[in-house]
Coordinates of C-alpha atoms and ligand atoms in Angstrom, one line a residue:
M1 CA -15.0 -32.1 -1.7
T2 CA -11.6 -30.4 -2.3
E3 CA -11.5 -26.6 -1.7
A4 CA -9.5 -26.0 -4.8
I5 CA -11.4 -23.3 -6.6
R6 CA -9.8 -19.9 -6.2
V7 CA -12.1 -16.9 -5.6
N8 CA -12.2 -13.6 -3.8
Q9 CA -13.1 -14.9 -0.3
V10 CA -14.7 -11.7 0.9
G11 CA -16.9 -11.3 -2.1
F12 CA -18.4 -8.8 -4.6
L13 CA -20.6 -5.8 -5.0
P14 CA -23.7 -6.8 -6.8
G15 CA -22.8 -5.2 -10.1
A16 CA -19.1 -6.1 -10.2
P17 CA -17.5 -8.5 -12.7
K18 CA -17.1 -11.9 -10.9
R19 CA -14.6 -14.6 -11.8
A20 CA -13.2 -17.7 -10.2
V21 CA -10.3 -19.8 -11.3
F22 CA -10.0 -23.6 -11.4
P23 CA -6.2 -24.2 -11.0
D24 CA -6.0 -27.6 -12.7
A25 CA -7.7 -27.5 -16.1
A26 CA -7.0 -31.2 -16.8
N27 CA -9.1 -32.3 -13.8
T28 CA -12.0 -29.9 -14.2
P29 CA -15.5 -30.5 -15.5
E30 CA -16.9 -28.4 -18.4
T31 CA -19.5 -26.6 -16.3
F32 CA -19.9 -25.1 -12.8
R33 CA -22.7 -23.9 -10.5
V34 CA -22.9 -21.2 -7.9
V35 CA -24.9 -22.4 -4.8
N36 CA -26.5 -20.3 -2.2
V37 CA -25.1 -21.7 1.0
D38 CA -28.1 -20.7 3.1
T39 CA -30.9 -22.1 0.9
G40 CA -28.9 -24.8 -0.9
E41 CA -30.4 -23.5 -4.2
V42 CA -28.3 -23.3 -7.4
A43 CA -28.3 -19.6 -8.1
F44 CA -26.2 -19.7 -11.3
K45 CA -24.9 -22.2 -13.9
G46 CA -22.2 -21.6 -16.4
A47 CA -19.6 -23.1 -18.7
L48 CA -15.8 -22.9 -17.9
S49 CA -13.4 -21.2 -20.3
A50 CA -11.0 -23.1 -22.4
P51 CA -7.7 -24.0 -20.7
I52 CA -5.4 -21.0 -20.2
D53 CA -1.7 -21.4 -19.6
N54 CA -0.4 -19.7 -16.4
P55 CA 3.4 -19.9 -16.4
G56 CA 3.8 -17.8 -13.3
A57 CA 1.8 -20.2 -11.2
G58 CA 3.1 -23.3 -13.1
E59 CA -0.6 -24.2 -13.9
V60 CA -3.0 -24.5 -16.7
N61 CA -6.3 -22.8 -15.5
R62 CA -9.9 -22.5 -16.4
V63 CA -11.9 -19.4 -15.6
A64 CA -15.6 -19.3 -14.4
D65 CA -17.4 -16.1 -15.1
F66 CA -20.6 -15.5 -13.0
S67 CA -20.9 -11.7 -13.4
A68 CA -24.5 -12.2 -14.2
L69 CA -25.3 -13.3 -10.7
T70 CA -26.2 -10.1 -8.8
A71 CA -28.6 -11.2 -6.1
P72 CA -27.2 -10.5 -2.6
G73 CA -26.4 -13.7 -0.6
R74 CA -23.7 -16.1 0.6
Y75 CA -22.5 -18.4 -2.0
R76 CA -20.0 -21.2 -3.0
I77 CA -18.9 -22.4 -6.4
E78 CA -19.1 -26.1 -7.1
A79 CA -18.1 -28.4 -10.0
G80 CA -17.8 -32.2 -9.7
G81 CA -15.9 -32.9 -6.5
L82 CA -14.4 -29.4 -6.3
R83 CA -15.7 -26.3 -4.5
S84 CA -14.6 -22.8 -3.5
P85 CA -14.6 -21.1 -0.1
E86 CA -17.7 -19.2 0.7
F87 CA -18.1 -15.6 -0.3
A88 CA -20.8 -12.9 -0.3
I89 CA -22.5 -10.7 -2.8
D90 CA -23.7 -7.6 -1.1
G91 CA -23.7 -3.8 -1.3
G92 CA -21.8 -3.6 2.0
V93 CA -19.4 -6.4 1.4
Y94 CA -16.2 -4.3 1.8
D95 CA -17.3 -2.1 4.7
A96 CA -15.7 -4.0 7.5
L97 CA -12.6 -4.7 5.5
F98 CA -12.2 -1.0 4.6
R99 CA -12.5 0.0 8.3
A100 CA -10.1 -2.6 9.4
S101 CA -7.5 -1.7 6.8
V102 CA -7.5 1.9 8.0
K103 CA -7.7 0.9 11.6
M104 CA -4.4 -1.0 11.1
L105 CA -2.7 2.4 10.7
Y106 CA -4.0 3.5 14.0
L107 CA -2.7 0.3 15.6
Q108 CA 0.7 1.1 14.2
R109 CA 0.8 4.6 15.9
C110 CA 4.1 5.2 17.8
G111 CA 4.8 7.5 20.7
V112 CA 1.3 7.4 22.1
A113 CA -0.6 5.0 24.3
L114 CA -3.1 2.8 22.4
D115 CA -6.0 2.3 24.9
A116 CA -8.0 -0.9 25.2
A117 CA -11.2 0.7 24.1
H118 CA -9.8 1.3 20.7
A119 CA -6.9 -1.2 20.4
G120 CA -8.3 -4.2 22.2
D121 CA -5.7 -6.9 22.6
Y122 CA -3.1 -4.6 20.9
A123 CA -3.3 -1.8 23.5
H124 CA 0.0 -0.6 24.8
P125 CA 1.5 2.2 26.8
P126 CA 3.5 5.0 25.0
C127 CA 6.5 3.6 23.1
H128 CA 9.6 5.2 21.6
D129 CA 9.1 8.5 23.4
S130 CA 12.6 9.2 24.5
L131 CA 14.7 11.8 22.7
A132 CA 16.6 10.6 19.7
T133 CA 20.3 11.2 18.9
I134 CA 21.2 12.7 15.5
Y135 CA 23.6 10.2 14.1
G136 CA 27.3 11.1 14.5
T137 CA 26.5 13.9 17.0
N138 CA 25.6 14.3 20.7
E139 CA 22.5 16.3 19.8
K140 CA 19.2 14.9 20.9
I141 CA 15.8 15.9 19.4
D142 CA 12.2 15.0 19.8
V143 CA 10.9 13.0 16.9
S144 CA 8.1 11.1 18.6
G145 CA 5.0 10.1 16.7
G146 CA 4.4 8.6 13.3
W147 CA 3.6 5.0 12.5
H148 CA 5.7 2.0 13.0
D149 CA 6.6 1.0 9.5
A150 CA 5.9 -2.7 9.5
G151 CA 6.7 -5.8 11.5
D152 CA 9.6 -3.7 12.9
Y153 CA 9.2 -0.4 14.8
G154 CA 11.3 1.8 12.6
R155 CA 9.8 5.1 11.4
Y156 CA 11.0 6.0 7.9
I157 CA 10.1 9.1 5.9
V158 CA 10.3 7.5 2.4
P159 CA 7.7 4.7 2.8
G160 CA 5.6 6.8 5.2
S161 CA 5.2 9.4 2.5
K162 CA 3.6 6.8 0.3
V163 CA 1.0 6.1 2.9
V164 CA 0.1 9.7 3.4
A165 CA -0.2 10.2 -0.4
D166 CA -2.5 7.2 -0.7
L167 CA -4.8 8.4 2.2
L168 CA -4.9 11.9 0.7
L169 CA -5.7 10.4 -2.7
A170 CA -8.6 8.4 -1.2
H171 CA -10.0 11.6 0.1
E172 CA -9.3 13.7 -3.0
A173 CA -9.9 11.2 -5.9
F174 CA -12.8 9.2 -4.4
G175 CA -14.3 11.7 -1.9
V176 CA -13.9 9.4 1.1
R177 CA -15.3 11.0 4.3
A178 CA -15.1 8.3 6.9
D179 CA -15.9 8.9 10.6
D180 CA -16.5 5.4 11.8
I181 CA -13.1 3.7 11.6
G182 CA -13.0 3.2 15.4
T183 CA -10.1 5.5 16.2
P184 CA -10.1 8.1 19.0
E185 CA -11.1 10.7 16.4
S186 CA -14.1 8.7 15.0
G187 CA -17.4 10.5 15.5
D188 CA -15.9 14.0 15.6
G189 CA -17.4 14.9 12.3
L190 CA -14.1 15.1 10.5
D191 CA -12.6 12.6 8.1
D192 CA -10.7 9.8 9.9
L193 CA -8.4 9.3 6.9
L194 CA -7.2 12.9 6.9
Q195 CA -6.7 12.7 10.7
E196 CA -4.8 9.4 10.4
A197 CA -2.5 10.9 7.7
K198 CA -2.1 14.0 10.0
F199 CA -0.7 11.8 12.7
E200 CA 2.2 11.0 10.3
L201 CA 2.5 14.5 8.8
D202 CA 2.9 16.1 12.2
W203 CA 5.7 13.6 12.9
M204 CA 7.3 14.3 9.6
L205 CA 7.5 18.0 10.4
K206 CA 9.7 17.0 13.4
M207 CA 12.0 15.2 11.0
Q208 CA 12.9 18.3 9.0
A209 CA 16.2 19.8 9.8
P210 CA 16.8 23.6 10.0
S211 CA 18.4 23.4 6.5
G212 CA 15.1 22.2 5.1
G213 CA 16.5 18.8 4.4
V214 CA 14.6 15.8 6.0
Y215 CA 16.2 13.0 8.0
H216 CA 15.8 9.7 6.3
K217 CA 14.6 7.7 9.3
V218 CA 14.6 7.2 13.1
T219 CA 15.1 3.7 14.4
C220 CA 17.3 1.9 16.9
K221 CA 20.6 0.7 15.4
T222 CA 19.4 -2.9 15.0
F223 CA 16.0 -4.7 15.0
P224 CA 14.7 -5.8 18.4
G225 CA 13.4 -9.3 19.2
F226 CA 9.7 -10.2 19.0
V227 CA 8.7 -7.7 21.8
M228 CA 5.9 -5.2 22.2
P229 CA 6.9 -1.7 21.1
Q230 CA 7.2 -0.2 24.6
E231 CA 9.8 -2.9 25.2
E232 CA 12.2 -1.7 22.5
R233 CA 14.3 0.6 24.7
A234 CA 17.7 0.8 22.8
E235 CA 18.9 4.3 21.9
L236 CA 16.9 5.9 19.1
V237 CA 19.0 7.2 16.2
V238 CA 18.1 9.8 13.6
C239 CA 19.8 8.9 10.4
P240 CA 21.2 11.5 7.9
I241 CA 19.2 13.6 5.5
S242 CA 18.5 12.2 2.1
N243 CA 17.2 13.7 -1.1
A244 CA 14.6 10.9 -1.5
A245 CA 13.2 11.6 2.0
T246 CA 13.3 15.4 1.3
G247 CA 11.6 15.1 -2.1
D248 CA 8.8 12.8 -0.8
F249 CA 8.3 15.1 2.2
A250 CA 8.0 18.2 0.0
A251 CA 5.4 16.3 -2.2
V252 CA 3.1 15.2 0.5
M253 CA 3.4 18.4 2.5
A254 CA 2.4 20.4 -0.6
M255 CA -0.5 18.0 -1.2
A256 CA -1.6 18.3 2.4
S257 CA -1.5 22.1 2.3
R258 CA -4.3 21.9 -0.2
L259 CA -6.4 19.2 1.4
Y260 CA -6.2 20.4 5.0
A261 CA -6.9 24.1 4.2
A262 CA -10.6 23.8 4.9
D263 CA -10.6 22.1 8.3
W264 CA -7.1 22.7 9.6
P265 CA -6.0 26.1 8.0
Q266 CA -3.1 26.7 10.4
D267 CA -1.6 23.3 9.8
A268 CA -2.1 23.6 6.1
A269 CA 0.0 26.8 6.1
R270 CA 2.7 25.1 8.1
Y271 CA 2.7 22.2 5.6
L272 CA 3.2 24.5 2.7
A273 CA 6.0 26.4 4.3
A274 CA 7.7 23.1 5.2
A275 CA 7.3 21.9 1.6
K276 CA 8.9 25.1 0.2
R277 CA 11.8 24.9 2.6
A278 CA 12.4 21.3 1.5
W279 CA 12.4 22.4 -2.1
V280 CA 15.1 25.0 -1.4
Y281 CA 17.2 22.3 0.2
L282 CA 16.7 20.0 -2.8
D283 CA 17.6 22.7 -5.3
A284 CA 20.9 23.2 -3.6
H285 CA 21.7 19.5 -3.3
R286 CA 21.2 18.1 -6.8
G287 CA 23.5 15.2 -7.4
D288 CA 23.9 14.2 -3.8
P289 CA 24.3 10.4 -3.5
G290 CA 21.4 8.3 -2.3
F291 CA 21.0 7.2 1.4
K292 CA 23.0 4.3 2.7
N293 CA 22.9 2.9 6.2
P294 CA 25.8 4.0 8.3
A295 CA 28.0 1.0 9.1
D296 CA 26.6 0.4 12.6
V297 CA 22.9 0.8 11.6
A298 CA 21.1 -2.3 10.3
T299 CA 17.5 -1.4 10.0
G300 CA 15.5 -0.8 6.8
E301 CA 17.6 1.1 4.3
Y302 CA 15.1 2.3 1.7
D303 CA 18.0 3.1 -0.4
D304 CA 17.3 4.8 -3.7
A305 CA 20.0 5.8 -6.1
H306 CA 17.6 7.7 -8.3
D307 CA 16.1 10.9 -6.8
E308 CA 14.9 12.5 -10.1
D309 CA 11.4 11.0 -9.7
E310 CA 11.2 12.4 -6.1
Y311 CA 12.3 15.9 -7.4
F312 CA 9.6 15.5 -10.1
W313 CA 6.8 14.5 -7.6
A314 CA 7.8 17.4 -5.3
A315 CA 7.7 19.9 -8.2
A316 CA 4.4 18.6 -9.5
E317 CA 2.7 18.8 -6.1
L318 CA 4.2 22.3 -5.4
L319 CA 3.0 23.4 -8.8
C320 CA -0.5 22.1 -7.9
A321 CA -0.4 23.9 -4.6
T322 CA 1.0 27.2 -5.7
G323 CA 0.9 27.5 -9.5
E324 CA 4.4 29.0 -9.4
A325 CA 6.5 29.0 -12.5
E326 CA 9.6 27.6 -10.8
Y327 CA 7.9 24.3 -10.0
R328 CA 6.4 24.1 -13.5
R329 CA 9.8 24.5 -15.0
A330 CA 11.2 21.7 -12.9
A331 CA 8.3 19.4 -13.6
A332 CA 8.4 20.1 -17.3
E333 CA 12.1 19.5 -17.5
Y334 CA 11.7 16.1 -16.0
M335 CA 8.9 15.2 -18.3
S336 CA 10.9 16.2 -21.3
T337 CA 14.0 14.1 -20.4
G338 CA 12.0 10.9 -20.7
G339 CA 13.3 9.5 -17.4
K340 CA 9.9 8.7 -16.0
R341 CA 10.6 6.2 -13.2
R342 CA 7.0 5.3 -13.2
G343 CA 5.6 3.9 -10.0
L344 CA 3.6 4.3 -6.9
G345 CA 6.0 2.6 -4.6
W346 CA 8.5 3.7 -1.9
E347 CA 11.3 3.7 -4.5
D348 CA 9.8 4.9 -7.8
V349 CA 7.2 7.6 -7.4
G350 CA 7.0 9.1 -10.9
T351 CA 3.3 8.1 -11.3
Y352 CA 2.3 10.2 -8.2
G353 CA 3.8 13.2 -10.0
I354 CA 2.0 12.3 -13.2
L355 CA -1.3 12.1 -11.3
A356 CA -0.6 15.5 -9.7
I357 CA -0.2 17.1 -13.1
V358 CA -3.2 15.4 -14.7
N359 CA -5.3 16.4 -11.7
N360 CA -4.1 20.0 -11.5
P361 CA -7.2 22.2 -12.1
A362 CA -5.0 25.2 -12.9
L363 CA -3.6 23.6 -16.0
A364 CA -5.8 24.0 -19.1
E365 CA -7.1 21.0 -21.0
G366 CA -4.7 21.6 -23.9
D367 CA -1.7 22.5 -21.8
P368 CA 1.3 20.5 -23.3
L369 CA 2.5 19.5 -19.8
R370 CA -0.8 18.1 -18.9
Q371 CA -1.1 16.3 -22.3
A372 CA 2.3 14.7 -21.8
A373 CA 1.3 13.5 -18.3
R374 CA -1.9 12.0 -19.7
D375 CA 0.0 10.2 -22.5
E376 CA 2.3 8.9 -19.8
L377 CA -0.6 7.7 -17.7
E378 CA -2.2 6.0 -20.6
A379 CA 1.0 4.2 -21.5
T380 CA 1.2 2.9 -17.9
L381 CA -2.4 1.7 -18.0
R382 CA -1.9 -0.1 -21.3
E383 CA 1.0 -2.0 -19.9
A384 CA -0.9 -3.0 -16.7
L385 CA -4.0 -4.0 -18.6
A386 CA -2.1 -6.3 -20.9
L387 CA -0.5 -8.1 -18.0
I388 CA -3.8 -8.4 -16.1
E389 CA -5.6 -9.7 -19.2
A390 CA -3.0 -12.4 -19.7
N391 CA -3.1 -13.7 -16.1
P392 CA -6.1 -15.7 -15.1
Y393 CA -5.5 -14.7 -11.5
G394 CA -5.6 -11.0 -12.5
A395 CA -2.3 -9.9 -11.1
D396 CA -0.4 -7.4 -13.3
R397 CA 2.6 -9.6 -13.7
A398 CA 3.7 -12.8 -15.4
L399 CA 6.8 -14.2 -13.8
D400 CA 8.1 -11.4 -11.5
Y401 CA 6.9 -11.5 -7.9
E402 CA 9.1 -9.0 -5.9
W403 CA 9.3 -8.5 -2.2
G404 CA 6.0 -6.8 -1.4
S405 CA 4.4 -7.9 -4.7
N406 CA 0.9 -7.4 -3.1
M407 CA 1.7 -3.7 -3.0
G408 CA 2.3 -3.7 -6.7
V409 CA -1.0 -5.5 -7.4
A410 CA -2.9 -3.1 -5.1
N411 CA -1.2 0.0 -6.6
T412 CA -2.3 -1.1 -10.1
G413 CA -5.9 -1.6 -9.0
A414 CA -5.9 1.7 -7.3
L415 CA -4.4 3.5 -10.3
L416 CA -6.9 1.9 -12.7
L417 CA -9.7 3.3 -10.5
M418 CA -8.2 6.8 -10.3
A419 CA -7.6 6.8 -14.1
S420 CA -11.1 5.5 -14.8
K421 CA -12.4 8.7 -13.1
L422 CA -9.9 11.0 -14.7
L423 CA -10.2 9.6 -18.2
G424 CA -13.9 8.7 -18.0
D425 CA -13.3 5.1 -19.0
A426 CA -15.5 2.6 -17.0
S427 CA -13.6 -0.5 -18.4
L428 CA -10.6 0.5 -16.3
A429 CA -12.6 0.3 -13.1
E430 CA -13.7 -3.3 -14.1
A431 CA -10.1 -4.3 -14.5
A432 CA -9.4 -3.1 -10.9
Q433 CA -11.8 -5.8 -9.6
H434 CA -9.2 -8.3 -10.7
S435 CA -6.5 -6.7 -8.6
L436 CA -8.8 -6.9 -5.5
D437 CA -9.9 -10.4 -6.3
Y438 CA -6.2 -11.5 -6.5
L439 CA -5.4 -10.0 -3.0
L440 CA -8.5 -11.5 -1.5
G441 CA -8.1 -15.1 -2.6
R442 CA -8.2 -15.5 -6.4
N443 CA -4.5 -16.4 -6.5
A444 CA -2.2 -19.3 -6.8
T445 CA -1.7 -19.7 -3.0
G446 CA -5.4 -19.8 -2.1
Y447 CA -4.9 -17.3 0.7
C448 CA -6.9 -14.1 1.3
F449 CA -3.8 -12.0 2.0
V450 CA -5.5 -9.8 4.6
T451 CA -5.3 -11.0 8.2
G452 CA -8.7 -11.8 9.8
F453 CA -10.6 -11.8 6.5
G454 CA -11.7 -14.6 4.2
A455 CA -11.8 -18.4 4.9
K456 CA -8.1 -18.8 4.7
S457 CA -5.9 -15.9 5.8
P458 CA -2.4 -15.5 7.2
L459 CA -2.2 -16.6 10.9
H460 CA 1.5 -16.0 11.4
P461 CA 2.5 -12.6 10.0
H462 CA 6.0 -11.2 10.6
H463 CA 4.7 -8.5 12.9
R464 CA 6.2 -8.1 16.3
P465 CA 2.9 -7.3 18.3
S466 CA 1.2 -10.3 16.7
V467 CA 4.0 -12.6 17.5
A468 CA 4.5 -11.3 21.0
L469 CA 0.7 -11.7 21.8
G470 CA 0.4 -14.9 19.8
R471 CA -2.5 -13.6 17.7
A472 CA -2.5 -12.0 14.3
M473 CA -3.7 -8.4 14.4
P474 CA -6.6 -8.1 11.9
G475 CA -6.7 -5.9 8.8
M476 CA -3.1 -6.2 7.7
L477 CA -2.1 -7.0 4.0
V478 CA 1.0 -9.3 3.9
G479 CA 3.7 -8.8 1.3
G480 CA 2.8 -11.9 -0.6
P481 CA 4.8 -14.0 -3.1
D482 CA 8.5 -13.1 -3.5
N483 CA 10.3 -15.4 -5.8
G484 CA 13.7 -14.0 -4.8
L485 CA 13.4 -16.1 -1.6
H486 CA 14.9 -13.3 0.4
D487 CA 14.9 -15.0 3.9
P488 CA 15.9 -18.4 5.3
A489 CA 12.3 -19.5 6.1
A490 CA 11.3 -18.8 2.5
Q491 CA 14.3 -20.6 1.2
A492 CA 13.5 -23.7 3.4
A493 CA 9.8 -23.8 2.5
L494 CA 9.7 -22.7 -1.1
A495 CA 12.7 -24.0 -3.0
G496 CA 11.6 -24.8 -6.6
A497 CA 8.1 -23.3 -6.1
A498 CA 6.5 -21.4 -9.1
P499 CA 6.9 -17.6 -8.7
A500 CA 3.3 -17.0 -7.8
K501 CA 3.4 -19.6 -5.1
C502 CA 6.5 -18.2 -3.3
Y503 CA 4.6 -17.3 -0.2
V504 CA 4.7 -19.0 3.3
D505 CA 2.6 -18.2 6.3
D506 CA 5.5 -18.3 8.7
D507 CA 6.4 -15.5 11.1
Q508 CA 10.1 -15.8 10.2
S509 CA 9.4 -15.2 6.5
Y510 CA 9.8 -11.4 6.5
S511 CA 10.2 -11.4 2.7
T512 CA 6.8 -12.9 2.0
N513 CA 4.8 -12.6 5.2
E514 CA 5.7 -9.3 6.8
I515 CA 3.1 -6.5 6.9
C516 CA 3.7 -2.8 6.1
V517 CA 1.8 0.5 6.4
Y518 CA 2.6 1.2 2.8
W519 CA 1.1 -2.2 1.7
N520 CA -2.1 -1.5 3.5
S521 CA -2.4 2.0 2.1
P522 CA -2.9 1.0 -1.6
L523 CA -5.4 -1.5 -0.4
I524 CA -7.3 1.3 1.4
L525 CA -7.2 3.4 -1.8
L526 CA -8.3 0.4 -3.9
L527 CA -11.2 -0.3 -1.6
A528 CA -12.1 3.4 -1.5
G529 CA -12.3 3.4 -5.3
I530 CA -14.2 0.2 -5.7
R531 CA -16.8 1.2 -3.1
G532 CA -17.3 4.4 -5.2
Ligands
G3I601 O1 16.5 -2.8 -7.6 C1 16.3 -4.2 -8.0 C2 15.8 -4.2 -9.4 O2 16.8 -3.7 -10.3 C3 15.5 -5.7 -9.8 O3 14.9 -5.8 -11.0 C4 14.5 -6.3 -8.7 C5 14.2 -7.7 -8.9 O4 13.4 -8.2 -7.9 O5 15.0 -6.1 -7.4 C6 15.3 -4.8 -7.1 O6 15.7 -4.6 -5.8 C7 14.7 -5.0 -4.8 C8 14.5 -3.8 -3.9 O7 13.6 -4.1 -2.9 C9 13.9 -2.6 -4.7 O8 12.6 -2.9 -5.2 C10 15.3 -6.1 -3.9 O9 15.4 -7.3 -4.7 C11 14.4 -6.4 -2.8 O10 15.0 -7.3 -1.9 C12 14.1 -5.1 -2.0 O11 13.1 -5.4 -1.0 C13 12.9 -4.4 -0.1 C14 13.3 -4.9 1.3 O12 12.9 -4.0 2.3 C15 14.8 -5.2 1.4 O13 15.5 -4.0 1.3 C16 11.4 -4.1 -0.1 O14 11.0 -3.5 -1.3 C17 10.9 -3.3 1.1 O15 9.5 -3.2 1.1 C18 11.5 -3.9 2.4 O16 11.2 -3.0 3.4 C19 11.3 -3.5 4.8 C20 12.2 -2.5 5.5 O17 13.5 -2.6 5.0 C21 12.1 -2.6 7.0 N1 10.8 -2.6 7.5 C22 10.0 -3.7 6.9 C23 9.9 -3.5 5.4 C24 9.0 -4.5 4.7 O18 9.6 -5.8 4.7
9MR602 O1 12.0 -7.8 11.4 C1 12.8 -7.3 10.3 C2 12.0 -6.9 9.2 O2 11.1 -5.8 9.6 C3 12.8 -6.6 8.0 O3 11.9 -6.4 6.8 C4 13.8 -7.7 7.7 C5 14.7 -7.3 6.5 O4 15.4 -6.2 6.8 O5 14.5 -8.0 8.8 C6 13.8 -8.4 9.9 O6 14.6 -8.7 11.0 C7 15.4 -9.9 10.9 C8 16.8 -9.5 10.5 O7 16.9 -9.0 9.2 C9 17.7 -10.8 10.6 N1 17.6 -11.4 11.9 C10 16.3 -11.8 12.2 C11 15.3 -10.6 12.2 C12 13.9 -11.0 12.6 O8 13.4 -12.0 11.7
ZN603 ZN1 6.8 3.1 18.9

């Protein structure tokens, strides 16, 4: 038997839509069966779809729909000499995955010791706890804390803000109250997601300069070798303030001021004051150029020449937190200029601002600002749905797989779930299952893209602790296919590959096989929404 059938390798909630893909339509029978692997019984029989062209994968596919199978159990799909990896149907099917995907953030914490009781093999003493030099000066400041960004140990405001936003949205939009993640805070009666986000927020406060502007990042000048974090001992450098960092900071601080008010009132007040100071800085710095690495700094740049969407997101969140007219004016002005820069990424954040306006309880139903934001959200959803519909693997794309494409797929699934609640449309939630299926194995590579989960998952992520210890840390979502072939390992392994197959499980392929806190966070949000 050839394990050629692509399916979500973790599995499905009983009532979920369920699909599998046969990659090679020409060599596929007309019918398939779903077999219970414990009893050997055939639990479901069905007919395959007509062949569907899949140019991004360079394939012609057939789709098997077995949504009608709802009985809990462990299953495999079979047809002729083909079969799929095993998967489960179960009400708790995503519980361990959800916990591991949040725990990953704990394991990326910087500046503190990770003890063996919580971190196991990935325990380490405090790292990056020396004072950091403000670039171009002799001034040293304490900016310890926050998460390591990715496979490297940099700490960057712009992508870190995305993670905070996703965790806060999981709490706000889906009512997540988790106290069993397995972090030092678990079991204290307070939400572990809010406490994980707080670890980053409290670091972010240290990155705000007296002017209200926010330093873009703190890293060493170059990337280290494949060492554990406490072994990276080069000088820490705080890079210059940027508008993008300051705008993202203002947005998530304003968001946090609302969501921490009940359990951490003093922190909530500090977050709001910091957000307002950041806005004052932004207002005085319109038109400043975007961040660029200083000539002798080679770490992640997160350069963004367009800061209007960061201004918008900040204004929208400050409006939500305060109701003040100044923020409304700024948000409305942006909405009316048409420059939406939609997105839930590190670079384009317009959709976060849209969500903040649609969500704002202080805006009346018929408020024109809110209506414009709803229209914008609906346009974004229509585009995503058309792409998902046309792709048998359920990714919201045809031929374009960018660096970190798995973040894009997870963002879209998470947005569909949030919009489904906001707009009261259940069909949007069904489409989100396709995003999750893609990430967990129903894709052209046959990988479940989360380390430690599924029958075939990445064993060699570009992640320094995993490489140093010789074992992939579990619960990490890799970047996935990138048809730009942005690193030498990808170029060597993937020349001529179809876009959806431009992925290689090689620890040198940072453009396809790195992991990131802001790739995990939309997975967390997607899982939070799917679990309901
Ligand atoms: O802006 C262009 C756009 O115009 C064009 O249509 C598109 C086509 O693919 O490319 C766009 O630029 C891309 C850019 O991201 C913005 O999305 C680049 O090709 C792409 O190479 C770039 O990738 C980023 C990469 O750093 C290199 O800068 C990733 O998004 C980003 O996730 C990644 O981040 C790294 C950090 O620098 C360091 N830490 C690890 C982290 C993850 O690998
Ligand atoms: O490890 C680095 C990773 O976090 C970045 O995403 C990537 C691109 O900036 O760079 C990685 O570091 C590599 C560097 O760019 C080139 N020399 C080899 C480094 C390790 O693979
Ligand atoms: Zn560190």
